[in-house]
């Protein structure tokens, strides 16, 4: 399998993409922070279905980490990531922090609406950091489509909103969450879990699926109370949030009337890790 080339400057990136464009090829971008797992590889495969060429960006974006978060210890896998992308990506875009944010960089993209609440409330500034880097990645690569995992549902809605609001000329494609055989959503941060914690973490998705069903039968308040009890009984830690929301706007819903698609969002702590997951709620 051919290893994808790695480019680290904007002119070399643009030169490569321009050559494809001259041949009439379509380009997909898969933005990542590296430490790739099967979930990212599924996004790259999806990119290949959507376009002739796939660019995977690998950049651990300091602007989306809070001061007390894990930017310095976030897993970085270098050559291993490149090997995993053999045959899946045509090019890896791996800028340094100085290339992405040269001295004097002073522009931030703020998306209100879907950034409010949930991760936006737990991690102030996080979505401004995401929107800023994602808009830069779009402008650097100039893709026809960009692929994002549904695992970070709120992020996907923020990126969709930003792309529409700024009239960015690409389509945003959400790809279903990839899970391990026990239903745990794959995440680079799962690497921080001990084997015992991993067993507990694997209970979360089942609790959410039960809750999504329960919401068809009981009031939101009753169903949430039962789910919180199940979270505690499973040995999971504090619940940062557990809420049914309107899928696109993330407006919290106090009752489900079948008028809008609903997503159930959850963030639950386990040791030092925050487990994020979400599932669709079948319409009543
Ligand atoms: O989902 C991620 O890995 C990151 O938030 C992203 C989209 C690559 C932006 O840094």
Coordinates of N, CA and C in Angstrom, one line a residue, residues 14-95:
X14 N -1.8 23.6 -1.5 CA -2.6 24.1 -2.5 C -2.1 23.7 -3.9
X15 N -0.8 23.5 -4.1 CA -0.3 23.0 -5.3 C -0.8 21.6 -5.6
X16 N -0.8 20.8 -4.6 CA -1.3 19.4 -4.8 C -2.8 19.3 -5.1
X17 N -3.5 20.1 -4.4 CA -5.0 20.1 -4.7 C -5.3 20.7 -6.0
X18 N -4.5 21.8 -6.4 CA -4.8 22.4 -7.7 C -4.5 21.4 -8.9
X19 N -3.5 20.6 -8.7 CA -3.2 19.6 -9.8 C -4.4 18.6 -9.9
X20 N -5.0 18.2 -8.8 CA -6.1 17.3 -8.9 C -7.3 18.0 -9.6
X21 N -7.5 19.3 -9.2 CA -8.6 20.0 -9.8 C -8.4 20.2 -11.3
X22 N -7.2 20.4 -11.7 CA -7.0 20.6 -13.2 C -7.4 19.3 -13.9
X23 N -7.3 18.2 -13.2 CA -7.7 16.9 -13.8 C -9.2 16.7 -13.6
X24 N -9.9 17.6 -13.1 CA -11.3 17.5 -12.9 C -11.7 16.6 -11.7
X25 N -10.8 16.4 -10.8 CA -11.1 15.5 -9.6 C -11.8 16.3 -8.5
X26 N -12.7 15.5 -7.8 CA -13.3 16.1 -6.6 C -12.5 15.7 -5.4
X27 N -12.6 16.6 -4.4 CA -11.7 16.4 -3.2 C -12.5 16.4 -1.9
X28 N -12.3 15.4 -1.1 CA -12.9 15.4 0.2 C -11.9 15.6 1.3
X29 N -12.3 16.3 2.4 CA -11.4 16.6 3.5 C -12.0 15.9 4.7
X30 N -11.1 15.2 5.5 CA -11.4 14.6 6.7 C -10.6 15.3 7.8
X31 N -11.2 16.2 8.6 CA -10.4 16.9 9.6 C -10.2 16.0 10.8
X32 N -9.0 15.9 11.3 CA -8.8 15.1 12.5 C -7.7 15.8 13.4
X33 N -7.6 15.2 14.6 CA -6.5 15.7 15.5 C -5.5 14.5 15.7
X34 N -5.5 13.6 14.7 CA -4.6 12.4 14.8 C -5.0 11.4 15.8
X35 N -4.0 10.6 16.3 CA -4.3 9.4 17.2 C -5.4 8.7 16.6
X36 N -5.3 8.3 15.3 CA -6.4 7.8 14.5 C -6.8 6.4 15.0
X37 N -8.1 6.2 14.9 CA -8.7 4.9 15.2 C -9.7 4.5 14.1
X38 N -10.4 3.4 14.3 CA -11.2 2.9 13.2 C -12.3 4.0 12.8
X39 N -12.7 4.8 13.8 CA -13.7 5.8 13.5 C -13.2 6.8 12.5
X40 N -12.0 7.2 12.6 CA -11.4 8.1 11.6 C -11.2 7.5 10.3
X41 N -10.8 6.2 10.3 CA -10.6 5.5 9.0 C -11.9 5.3 8.3
X42 N -13.0 5.1 9.0 CA -14.3 5.1 8.4 C -14.7 6.4 7.7
X43 N -14.2 7.5 8.3 CA -14.5 8.8 7.7 C -13.7 9.0 6.4
X44 N -12.4 8.4 6.4 CA -11.6 8.5 5.2 C -12.2 7.6 4.1
X45 N -12.7 6.5 4.5 CA -13.4 5.6 3.5 C -14.6 6.3 2.9
X46 N -15.3 7.0 3.8 CA -16.5 7.7 3.3 C -16.1 8.8 2.4
X47 N -15.0 9.5 2.7 CA -14.4 10.5 1.8 C -14.2 10.0 0.4
X48 N -13.6 8.8 0.4 CA -13.3 8.1 -0.9 C -14.6 7.8 -1.7
X49 N -15.7 7.6 -1.0 CA -17.0 7.3 -1.7 C -17.5 8.6 -2.3
X50 N -17.2 9.7 -1.6 CA -17.8 11.0 -2.0 C -16.9 11.8 -3.0
X51 N -15.7 11.4 -3.1 CA -14.8 12.2 -4.0 C -13.7 11.3 -4.6
X52 N -12.9 11.9 -5.5 CA -11.8 11.2 -6.1 C -10.6 11.2 -5.2
X53 N -10.4 12.3 -4.5 CA -9.2 12.4 -3.7 C -9.6 12.7 -2.2
X54 N -8.8 12.2 -1.3 CA -9.1 12.4 0.1 C -7.9 13.0 0.8
X55 N -8.1 14.2 1.4 CA -7.1 14.8 2.2 C -7.5 14.6 3.7
X56 N -6.6 14.1 4.5 CA -6.8 14.0 6.0 C -6.0 15.0 6.6
X57 N -6.6 15.9 7.4 CA -5.7 16.9 8.1 C -5.5 16.3 9.5
X58 N -4.3 16.5 10.0 CA -3.9 16.1 11.3 C -3.3 17.3 12.0
X59 N -4.1 17.8 13.0 CA -3.6 19.0 13.7 C -4.3 19.1 15.0
X60 N -3.5 19.0 16.1 CA -4.0 19.1 17.4 C -4.2 20.6 17.7
X61 N -5.4 21.1 17.7 CA -5.7 22.5 17.7 C -5.7 23.1 19.1
X62 N -4.7 23.9 19.4 CA -4.6 24.4 20.8 C -5.8 25.3 21.1
X63 N -6.4 25.9 20.1 CA -7.5 26.9 20.4 C -8.8 26.2 20.9
X64 N -8.9 24.9 20.8 CA -10.2 24.3 21.2 C -10.0 23.6 22.6
X65 N -8.8 23.7 23.2 CA -8.6 23.1 24.5 C -8.6 24.2 25.5
X66 N -9.3 24.0 26.7 CA -9.3 25.0 27.8 C -7.9 24.9 28.5
X67 N -7.6 25.9 29.4 CA -6.3 25.9 30.0 C -6.1 24.7 30.9
X68 N -7.2 24.1 31.5 CA -7.0 22.9 32.4 C -7.2 21.6 31.6
X69 N -7.3 21.7 30.3 CA -7.5 20.4 29.5 C -6.2 19.8 29.0
X70 N -6.4 18.7 28.2 CA -5.3 17.8 28.0 C -4.5 18.1 26.7
X71 N -4.3 19.4 26.3 CA -3.6 19.7 25.1 C -2.2 19.0 25.0
X72 N -1.5 19.2 26.1 CA -0.1 18.7 26.1 C 0.0 17.2 26.1
X73 N -1.0 16.5 26.8 CA -0.9 15.1 26.8 C -1.8 14.4 25.8
X74 N -2.5 15.2 25.0 CA -3.4 14.6 23.9 C -2.5 13.6 23.1
X75 N -3.0 12.4 22.9 CA -2.2 11.4 22.2 C -1.8 11.9 20.8
X76 N -0.5 11.7 20.5 CA 0.1 12.1 19.1 C 0.8 10.9 18.6
X77 N 0.4 10.5 17.4 CA 0.8 9.1 16.9 C 1.7 9.2 15.7
X78 N 1.9 10.4 15.0 CA 2.9 10.6 14.0 C 2.8 9.5 12.9
X79 N 3.9 8.7 12.8 CA 4.1 7.8 11.7 C 3.0 6.7 11.7
X80 N 2.6 6.3 12.9 CA 1.5 5.3 13.0 C 0.3 5.8 12.2
X81 N -0.1 7.0 12.4 CA -1.3 7.6 11.7 C -1.1 7.5 10.2
X82 N 0.1 7.8 9.8 CA 0.4 7.7 8.3 C 0.2 6.3 7.8
X83 N 0.7 5.4 8.5 CA 0.6 4.0 8.1 C -0.9 3.6 8.0
X84 N -1.6 4.0 9.0 CA -3.1 3.6 9.0 C -3.8 4.2 7.8
X85 N -3.3 5.3 7.3 CA -4.0 6.0 6.2 C -3.5 5.5 4.8
X86 N -2.7 4.5 4.8 CA -2.2 3.9 3.6 C -3.4 3.4 2.8
X87 N -3.5 3.9 1.5 CA -4.6 3.4 0.7 C -5.9 4.1 0.9
X88 N -6.0 4.9 2.1 CA -7.3 5.6 2.4 C -7.2 7.1 2.1
X89 N -6.0 7.6 2.3 CA -5.9 9.1 2.0 C -4.8 9.3 0.9
X90 N -5.0 10.3 0.2 CA -4.1 10.7 -0.9 C -3.0 11.6 -0.3
X91 N -3.4 12.4 0.7 CA -2.5 13.4 1.2 C -2.8 13.7 2.7
X92 N -1.8 13.9 3.5 CA -2.0 14.3 4.9 C -1.6 15.8 5.0
X93 N -2.5 16.6 5.5 CA -2.2 18.0 5.8 C -1.9 18.1 7.2
X94 N -0.6 18.4 7.5 CA -0.1 18.4 9.0 C 0.6 19.6 9.3
X95 N -0.1 20.7 9.4 CA 0.6 22.0 9.7 C 1.1 22.0 11.2

